[in-house]
PDB file of C-alpha atoms and ligand atoms in Angstrom:
ATOM      1  CA  UNK A  33     105.661  -4.279-113.610  1.00 69.00           C
ATOM      2  CA  UNK A  34     104.436  -7.679-114.679  1.00 87.00           C
ATOM      3  CA  UNK A  35     104.520  -8.328-118.425  1.00 90.00           C
ATOM      4  CA  UNK A  36     101.262  -8.742-120.271  1.00 94.00           C
ATOM      5  CA  UNK A  37     100.448 -12.388-121.084  1.00 98.00           C
ATOM      6  CA  UNK A  38      97.929 -14.066-123.378  1.00 98.00           C
ATOM      7  CA  UNK A  39      97.115 -16.775-120.828  1.00 98.00           C
ATOM      8  CA  UNK A  40      98.934 -17.915-117.705  1.00 98.00           C
ATOM      9  CA  UNK A  41      98.917 -21.599-116.729  1.00 98.00           C
ATOM     10  CA  UNK A  42      99.951 -22.431-113.157  1.00 98.00           C
ATOM     11  CA  UNK A  43     100.712 -26.107-112.438  1.00 98.00           C
ATOM     12  CA  UNK A  44     101.462 -27.433-108.960  1.00 98.00           C
ATOM     13  CA  UNK A  45     100.892 -30.789-107.271  1.00 97.00           C
ATOM     14  CA  UNK A  46      99.468 -29.692-103.904  1.00 96.00           C
ATOM     15  CA  UNK A  47      96.883 -27.223-102.683  1.00 95.00           C
ATOM     16  CA  UNK A  48      98.966 -24.533-100.910  1.00 95.00           C
ATOM     17  CA  UNK A  49     102.039 -24.931-103.191  1.00 96.00           C
ATOM     18  CA  UNK A  50     100.975 -21.600-104.666  1.00 97.00           C
ATOM     19  CA  UNK A  51     100.298 -19.874-101.347  1.00 95.00           C
ATOM     20  CA  UNK A  52     103.653 -18.527-100.182  1.00 94.00           C
ATOM     21  CA  UNK A  53     105.615 -18.103-103.388  1.00 95.00           C
ATOM     22  CA  UNK A  54     103.119 -17.481-106.183  1.00 98.00           C
ATOM     23  CA  UNK A  55      99.712 -16.289-104.951  1.00 98.00           C
ATOM     24  CA  UNK A  56     100.696 -12.622-105.210  1.00 98.00           C
ATOM     25  CA  UNK A  57     101.843 -13.145-108.791  1.00 98.00           C
ATOM     26  CA  UNK A  58      98.609 -14.972-109.628  1.00 98.00           C
ATOM     27  CA  UNK A  59      96.522 -12.171-108.101  1.00 98.00           C
ATOM     28  CA  UNK A  60      98.583  -9.613-110.046  1.00 98.00           C
ATOM     29  CA  UNK A  61      97.900 -11.270-113.402  1.00 98.00           C
ATOM     30  CA  UNK A  62      94.221 -11.520-112.588  1.00 98.00           C
ATOM     31  CA  UNK A  63      94.086  -7.865-111.551  1.00 97.00           C
ATOM     32  CA  UNK A  64      95.414  -7.082-115.079  1.00 96.00           C
ATOM     33  CA  UNK A  65      92.560  -9.152-116.575  1.00 97.00           C
ATOM     34  CA  UNK A  66      94.962 -11.818-117.835  1.00 98.00           C
ATOM     35  CA  UNK A  67      93.207 -15.177-118.256  1.00 98.00           C
ATOM     36  CA  UNK A  68      94.709 -17.606-115.776  1.00 98.00           C
ATOM     37  CA  UNK A  69      94.242 -21.313-115.097  1.00 98.00           C
ATOM     38  CA  UNK A  70      95.473 -23.073-111.983  1.00 98.00           C
ATOM     39  CA  UNK A  71      95.829 -26.823-112.399  1.00 98.00           C
ATOM     40  CA  UNK A  72      96.363 -28.521-109.051  1.00 98.00           C
ATOM     41  CA  UNK A  73      97.285 -32.153-109.537  1.00 98.00           C
ATOM     42  CA  UNK A  74      96.309 -33.651-106.140  1.00 96.00           C
ATOM     43  CA  UNK A  75      94.321 -32.689-103.055  1.00 94.00           C
ATOM     44  CA  UNK A  76      97.340 -33.034-100.785  1.00 92.00           C
ATOM     45  CA  UNK A  77      95.391 -35.703 -98.946  1.00 88.00           C
ATOM     46  CA  UNK A  78      98.520 -37.258 -97.417  1.00 88.00           C
ATOM     47  CA  UNK A  79      99.669 -33.987 -95.868  1.00 83.00           C
ATOM     48  CA  UNK A  80     101.201 -34.294 -92.414  1.00 81.00           C
ATOM     49  CA  UNK A  81      99.592 -31.155 -91.049  1.00 88.00           C
ATOM     50  CA  UNK A  82      96.081 -31.598 -89.730  1.00 90.00           C
ATOM     51  CA  UNK A  83      95.638 -28.042 -88.453  1.00 89.00           C
ATOM     52  CA  UNK A  84      96.992 -26.196 -85.446  1.00 89.00           C
ATOM     53  CA  UNK A  85      95.271 -27.161 -83.193  1.00 88.00           C
ATOM     54  CA  UNK A  86      94.285 -30.227 -85.263  1.00 90.00           C
ATOM     55  CA  UNK A  87      90.809 -30.028 -86.806  1.00 90.00           C
ATOM     56  CA  UNK A  88      91.225 -32.564 -89.609  1.00 91.00           C
ATOM     57  CA  UNK A  89      91.795 -36.290 -89.606  1.00 90.00           C
ATOM     58  CA  UNK A  90      92.903 -38.703 -92.328  1.00 88.00           C
ATOM     59  CA  UNK A  91      89.298 -39.125 -93.509  1.00 89.00           C
ATOM     60  CA  UNK A  92      88.366 -35.456 -93.627  1.00 92.00           C
ATOM     61  CA  UNK A  93      91.648 -33.987 -94.842  1.00 93.00           C
ATOM     62  CA  UNK A  94      90.981 -34.371 -98.606  1.00 93.00           C
ATOM     63  CA  UNK A  95      87.621 -32.588 -98.369  1.00 93.00           C
ATOM     64  CA  UNK A  96      89.046 -29.896 -96.121  1.00 95.00           C
ATOM     65  CA  UNK A  97      91.969 -29.222 -98.445  1.00 95.00           C
ATOM     66  CA  UNK A  98      89.646 -29.145-101.438  1.00 96.00           C
ATOM     67  CA  UNK A  99      87.535 -26.470 -99.756  1.00 97.00           C
ATOM     68  CA  UNK A 100      90.674 -24.578 -98.717  1.00 96.00           C
ATOM     69  CA  UNK A 101      91.897 -24.656-102.298  1.00 97.00           C
ATOM     70  CA  UNK A 102      88.600 -23.262-103.569  1.00 98.00           C
ATOM     71  CA  UNK A 103      88.712 -20.534-100.945  1.00 98.00           C
ATOM     72  CA  UNK A 104      92.299 -19.654-101.879  1.00 98.00           C
ATOM     73  CA  UNK A 105      91.342 -19.551-105.557  1.00 98.00           C
ATOM     74  CA  UNK A 106      88.555 -17.148-104.682  1.00 98.00           C
ATOM     75  CA  UNK A 107      90.949 -14.978-102.677  1.00 98.00           C
ATOM     76  CA  UNK A 108      93.297 -14.754-105.670  1.00 98.00           C
ATOM     77  CA  UNK A 109      90.398 -14.132-108.058  1.00 98.00           C
ATOM     78  CA  UNK A 110      90.900 -17.381-110.006  1.00 98.00           C
ATOM     79  CA  UNK A 111      87.864 -18.549-111.903  1.00 95.00           C
ATOM     80  CA  UNK A 112      89.490 -21.426-113.765  1.00 98.00           C
ATOM     81  CA  UNK A 113      90.633 -23.852-111.077  1.00 98.00           C
ATOM     82  CA  UNK A 114      91.273 -27.419-112.273  1.00 98.00           C
ATOM     83  CA  UNK A 115      91.560 -30.233-109.751  1.00 97.00           C
ATOM     84  CA  UNK A 116      93.280 -32.941-111.731  1.00 97.00           C
ATOM     85  CA  UNK A 117      92.496 -35.851-109.394  1.00 95.00           C
ATOM     86  CA  UNK A 118      95.899 -37.500-109.044  1.00 96.00           C
ATOM     87  CA  UNK A 119      96.952 -39.027-105.735  1.00 94.00           C
ATOM     88  CA  UNK A 120      99.153 -37.152-103.300  1.00 93.00           C
ATOM     89  CA  UNK A 121     102.671 -38.545-102.717  1.00 94.00           C
ATOM     90  CA  UNK A 122     102.438 -40.843-105.742  1.00 93.00           C
ATOM     91  CA  UNK A 123     103.359 -38.574-108.646  1.00 95.00           C
ATOM     92  CA  UNK A 124     106.931 -39.820-108.876  1.00 93.00           C
ATOM     93  CA  UNK A 125     105.495 -43.306-109.504  1.00 94.00           C
ATOM     94  CA  UNK A 126     103.008 -42.188-112.151  1.00 94.00           C
ATOM     95  CA  UNK A 127     103.732 -43.087-115.729  1.00 95.00           C
ATOM     96  CA  UNK A 128     106.002 -40.366-117.139  1.00 95.00           C
ATOM     97  CA  UNK A 129     104.160 -40.268-120.443  1.00 96.00           C
ATOM     98  CA  UNK A 130     100.783 -39.926-118.713  1.00 97.00           C
ATOM     99  CA  UNK A 131     102.162 -37.048-116.639  1.00 97.00           C
ATOM    100  CA  UNK A 132     103.608 -35.326-119.699  1.00 98.00           C
ATOM    101  CA  UNK A 133     100.394 -35.825-121.676  1.00 98.00           C
ATOM    102  CA  UNK A 134      98.344 -34.270-118.902  1.00 98.00           C
ATOM    103  CA  UNK A 135     100.412 -31.106-119.294  1.00 98.00           C
ATOM    104  CA  UNK A 136     100.357 -31.272-123.095  1.00 98.00           C
ATOM    105  CA  UNK A 137      96.549 -31.460-123.044  1.00 98.00           C
ATOM    106  CA  UNK A 138      96.355 -28.336-120.881  1.00 98.00           C
ATOM    107  CA  UNK A 139      98.768 -26.493-123.187  1.00 98.00           C
ATOM    108  CA  UNK A 140      96.841 -27.563-126.307  1.00 98.00           C
ATOM    109  CA  UNK A 141      93.575 -26.378-124.793  1.00 98.00           C
ATOM    110  CA  UNK A 142      94.717 -23.106-123.234  1.00 98.00           C
ATOM    111  CA  UNK A 143      97.632 -21.979-125.445  1.00 98.00           C
ATOM    112  CA  UNK A 144      99.398 -20.261-122.521  1.00 98.00           C
ATOM    113  CA  UNK A 145     102.127 -17.683-123.150  1.00 98.00           C
ATOM    114  CA  UNK A 146     103.500 -18.341-119.655  1.00 98.00           C
ATOM    115  CA  UNK A 147     103.606 -21.436-117.459  1.00 98.00           C
ATOM    116  CA  UNK A 148     104.464 -21.210-113.767  1.00 98.00           C
ATOM    117  CA  UNK A 149     105.641 -24.340-111.946  1.00 98.00           C
ATOM    118  CA  UNK A 150     108.592 -25.656-109.930  1.00 98.00           C
ATOM    119  CA  UNK A 151     112.182 -25.708-111.189  1.00 98.00           C
ATOM    120  CA  UNK A 152     113.174 -29.356-111.745  1.00 98.00           C
ATOM    121  CA  UNK A 153     116.089 -30.321-109.528  1.00 97.00           C
ATOM    122  CA  UNK A 154     115.403 -27.493-107.056  1.00 97.00           C
ATOM    123  CA  UNK A 155     111.880 -28.268-105.851  1.00 96.00           C
ATOM    124  CA  UNK A 156     112.739 -30.464-102.834  1.00 94.00           C
ATOM    125  CA  UNK A 157     109.676 -32.777-102.718  1.00 95.00           C
ATOM    126  CA  UNK A 158     109.268 -35.813-105.058  1.00 96.00           C
ATOM    127  CA  UNK A 159     105.770 -34.692-106.154  1.00 97.00           C
ATOM    128  CA  UNK A 160     107.136 -31.221-106.933  1.00 97.00           C
ATOM    129  CA  UNK A 161     109.972 -32.736-108.974  1.00 97.00           C
ATOM    130  CA  UNK A 162     107.636 -35.059-110.891  1.00 97.00           C
ATOM    131  CA  UNK A 163     105.374 -32.131-111.745  1.00 98.00           C
ATOM    132  CA  UNK A 164     108.278 -29.987-112.891  1.00 98.00           C
ATOM    133  CA  UNK A 165     109.685 -32.786-115.070  1.00 98.00           C
ATOM    134  CA  UNK A 166     106.309 -33.327-116.731  1.00 98.00           C
ATOM    135  CA  UNK A 167     106.039 -29.625-117.574  1.00 98.00           C
ATOM    136  CA  UNK A 168     109.560 -29.491-119.031  1.00 98.00           C
ATOM    137  CA  UNK A 169     108.933 -32.619-121.126  1.00 98.00           C
ATOM    138  CA  UNK A 170     105.665 -31.247-122.476  1.00 98.00           C
ATOM    139  CA  UNK A 171     107.095 -27.826-123.313  1.00 98.00           C
ATOM    140  CA  UNK A 172     110.268 -29.291-124.800  1.00 97.00           C
ATOM    141  CA  UNK A 173     108.192 -30.950-127.523  1.00 97.00           C
ATOM    142  CA  UNK A 174     107.018 -27.536-128.738  1.00 98.00           C
ATOM    143  CA  UNK A 175     109.112 -25.789-131.386  1.00 97.00           C
ATOM    144  CA  UNK A 176     111.557 -23.569-129.475  1.00 94.00           C
ATOM    145  CA  UNK A 177     110.248 -20.405-131.172  1.00 95.00           C
ATOM    146  CA  UNK A 178     106.670 -21.135-130.099  1.00 96.00           C
ATOM    147  CA  UNK A 179     107.264 -22.323-126.546  1.00 98.00           C
ATOM    148  CA  UNK A 180     105.507 -20.561-123.698  1.00 98.00           C
ATOM    149  CA  UNK A 181     107.805 -18.884-121.188  1.00 98.00           C
ATOM    150  CA  UNK A 182     108.521 -20.928-118.063  1.00 98.00           C
ATOM    151  CA  UNK A 183     108.813 -19.197-114.721  1.00 98.00           C
ATOM    152  CA  UNK A 184     109.947 -21.683-112.102  1.00 98.00           C
ATOM    153  CA  UNK A 185     109.911 -21.634-108.339  1.00 98.00           C
ATOM    154  CA  UNK A 186     113.117 -22.986-106.790  1.00 97.00           C
ATOM    155  CA  UNK A 187     113.891 -23.322-103.114  1.00 94.00           C
ATOM    156  CA  UNK A 188     116.409 -26.115-102.623  1.00 96.00           C
ATOM    157  CA  UNK A 189     119.395 -25.150-100.458  1.00 96.00           C
ATOM    158  CA  UNK A 190     121.776 -25.127-103.426  1.00 96.00           C
ATOM    159  CA  UNK A 191     119.534 -22.967-105.633  1.00 97.00           C
ATOM    160  CA  UNK A 192     121.538 -19.725-105.438  1.00 96.00           C
ATOM    161  CA  UNK A 193     124.830 -21.531-105.789  1.00 97.00           C
ATOM    162  CA  UNK A 194     123.703 -23.416-108.919  1.00 96.00           C
ATOM    163  CA  UNK A 195     121.271 -21.068-110.640  1.00 96.00           C
ATOM    164  CA  UNK A 196     122.445 -17.680-109.449  1.00 97.00           C
ATOM    165  CA  UNK A 197     119.941 -14.974-108.592  1.00 97.00           C
ATOM    166  CA  UNK A 198     116.365 -15.288-109.852  1.00 98.00           C
ATOM    167  CA  UNK A 199     115.787 -13.324-113.075  1.00 97.00           C
ATOM    168  CA  UNK A 200     112.057 -12.719-112.597  1.00 98.00           C
ATOM    169  CA  UNK A 201     111.059 -10.602-109.616  1.00 97.00           C
ATOM    170  CA  UNK A 202     107.433  -9.580-109.328  1.00 97.00           C
ATOM    171  CA  UNK A 203     106.383  -6.726-107.086  1.00 97.00           C
ATOM    172  CA  UNK A 204     103.173  -7.846-105.398  1.00 97.00           C
ATOM    173  CA  UNK A 205     102.587  -5.040-102.917  1.00 97.00           C
ATOM    174  CA  UNK A 206      99.359  -3.977-104.598  1.00 97.00           C
ATOM    175  CA  UNK A 207      97.774  -7.382-104.059  1.00 98.00           C
ATOM    176  CA  UNK A 208      99.231  -8.206-100.667  1.00 97.00           C
ATOM    177  CA  UNK A 209      95.817  -8.516 -99.000  1.00 97.00           C
ATOM    178  CA  UNK A 210      94.820 -11.079-101.612  1.00 98.00           C
ATOM    179  CA  UNK A 211      98.024 -12.975-100.953  1.00 98.00           C
ATOM    180  CA  UNK A 212      97.452 -12.959 -97.210  1.00 97.00           C
ATOM    181  CA  UNK A 213      93.911 -14.210 -97.773  1.00 98.00           C
ATOM    182  CA  UNK A 214      95.187 -16.995-100.033  1.00 98.00           C
ATOM    183  CA  UNK A 215      97.681 -18.048 -97.366  1.00 97.00           C
ATOM    184  CA  UNK A 216      94.961 -17.888 -94.710  1.00 97.00           C
ATOM    185  CA  UNK A 217      92.653 -20.027 -96.853  1.00 97.00           C
ATOM    186  CA  UNK A 218      95.020 -23.004 -96.545  1.00 96.00           C
ATOM    187  CA  UNK A 219      94.882 -22.781 -92.769  1.00 95.00           C
ATOM    188  CA  UNK A 220      95.190 -26.543 -92.116  1.00 93.00           C
ATOM    189  CA  UNK A 221      98.686 -26.326 -93.623  1.00 92.00           C
ATOM    190  CA  UNK A 222      99.815 -22.752 -93.141  1.00 93.00           C
ATOM    191  CA  UNK A 223      98.895 -21.844 -89.548  1.00 92.00           C
ATOM    192  CA  UNK A 224     102.427 -22.019 -88.186  1.00 91.00           C
ATOM    193  CA  UNK A 225     104.191 -19.888 -90.784  1.00 92.00           C
ATOM    194  CA  UNK A 226     101.235 -17.550 -91.110  1.00 94.00           C
ATOM    195  CA  UNK A 227     101.320 -16.754 -87.414  1.00 94.00           C
ATOM    196  CA  UNK A 228     104.989 -15.768 -87.748  1.00 95.00           C
ATOM    197  CA  UNK A 229     104.330 -13.622 -90.798  1.00 96.00           C
ATOM    198  CA  UNK A 230     101.315 -11.856 -89.304  1.00 96.00           C
ATOM    199  CA  UNK A 231     103.146 -11.105 -86.054  1.00 97.00           C
ATOM    200  CA  UNK A 232     106.123  -9.847 -88.056  1.00 97.00           C
ATOM    201  CA  UNK A 233     103.998  -7.583 -90.224  1.00 96.00           C
ATOM    202  CA  UNK A 234     102.702  -5.798 -87.128  1.00 97.00           C
ATOM    203  CA  UNK A 235     106.222  -4.582 -86.397  1.00 97.00           C
ATOM    204  CA  UNK A 236     107.448  -4.204 -89.994  1.00 96.00           C
ATOM    205  CA  UNK A 237     109.896  -7.058 -89.611  1.00 97.00           C
ATOM    206  CA  UNK A 238     111.832  -7.292 -92.916  1.00 96.00           C
ATOM    207  CA  UNK A 239     111.633 -11.117 -92.906  1.00 94.00           C
ATOM    208  CA  UNK A 240     107.840 -10.916 -92.764  1.00 96.00           C
ATOM    209  CA  UNK A 241     107.601  -8.044 -95.233  1.00 96.00           C
ATOM    210  CA  UNK A 242     109.420  -9.967 -97.930  1.00 95.00           C
ATOM    211  CA  UNK A 243     106.453 -12.374 -98.154  1.00 96.00           C
ATOM    212  CA  UNK A 244     104.078  -9.584 -99.148  1.00 97.00           C
ATOM    213  CA  UNK A 245     106.353  -7.442-101.318  1.00 97.00           C
ATOM    214  CA  UNK A 246     108.106  -9.669-103.861  1.00 97.00           C
ATOM    215  CA  UNK A 247     107.939 -13.082-105.470  1.00 98.00           C
ATOM    216  CA  UNK A 248     110.915 -14.465-107.396  1.00 97.00           C
ATOM    217  CA  UNK A 249     111.204 -16.993-110.198  1.00 98.00           C
ATOM    218  CA  UNK A 250     113.769 -18.437-112.568  1.00 98.00           C
ATOM    219  CA  UNK A 251     113.244 -18.615-116.287  1.00 98.00           C
ATOM    220  CA  UNK A 252     113.933 -22.221-117.177  1.00 98.00           C
ATOM    221  CA  UNK A 253     117.457 -22.560-118.555  1.00 96.00           C
ATOM    222  CA  UNK A 254     116.935 -24.649-121.697  1.00 96.00           C
ATOM    223  CA  UNK A 255     120.645 -24.483-122.451  1.00 94.00           C
ATOM    224  CA  UNK A 256     121.251 -26.474-119.237  1.00 93.00           C
ATOM    225  CA  UNK A 257     118.241 -28.758-119.648  1.00 93.00           C
ATOM    226  CA  UNK A 258     118.890 -31.791-117.434  1.00 90.00           C
ATOM    227  CA  UNK A 259     115.438 -33.373-117.454  1.00 94.00           C
ATOM    228  CA  UNK A 260     115.762 -36.905-118.837  1.00 91.00           C
ATOM    229  CA  UNK A 261     114.283 -37.618-122.258  1.00 86.00           C
ATOM    230  CA  UNK A 262     111.499 -40.166-122.255  1.00 85.00           C
ATOM    231  CA  UNK A 263     112.135 -43.228-124.330  1.00 76.00           C
ATOM    232  CA  UNK A 264     109.969 -43.102-127.393  1.00 61.00           C
ATOM    233  CA  UNK A 265     109.526 -39.331-127.351  1.00 54.00           C
TER     234      UNK A 265
HETATM  235 ZN1   ZN B 463     103.787 -29.182-102.275  1.00 79.34          ZN
END
């Protein structure tokens, strides 16, 4: 059972970052009438995948991914989707204070009781890491008793070894169709994996089933906080 929240804020850098690991959780909160905002920092316009077979090109990809993101949001039931307009593959070079302030502004406006993002250090891609760092820096400035909870997605190879087992496991079976639709919405990026999952589901393959039964997160371990302090903050 997913805990009741006042407001859930989901922050990721790319359209489709939510698709495989979080869309079931998002749909679950929305099915409980929990207000939820998804802030997507870029349009993933530098993505390598152009569809399978290719149907996008460098010019059309941003528009296509924007439409895919809207479609995915609809599939999950999101009615507060924020496209934050930053540039794909550049977040690690953005000013750290600007990145942190962007998150602080969202927190000030929405007063979330839970934020979902990547786990810094275990998020693999530089844009993912930059996003995670900005969230940690923004939340760290809040008095520890008033901080929203942080549920973080981690998938680096050393995740289990370093962080142990995830402490937050959401059962998403009830919303699995919504999750599949969210994954299908991002078809320019997801076609390959989706084909594997859909074939697997036909024969109850456990590897495929795990995508539509559970989603796992780590509560951020403040006692092992390794995100660098910003000078002047
Ligand atoms: Zn991504």
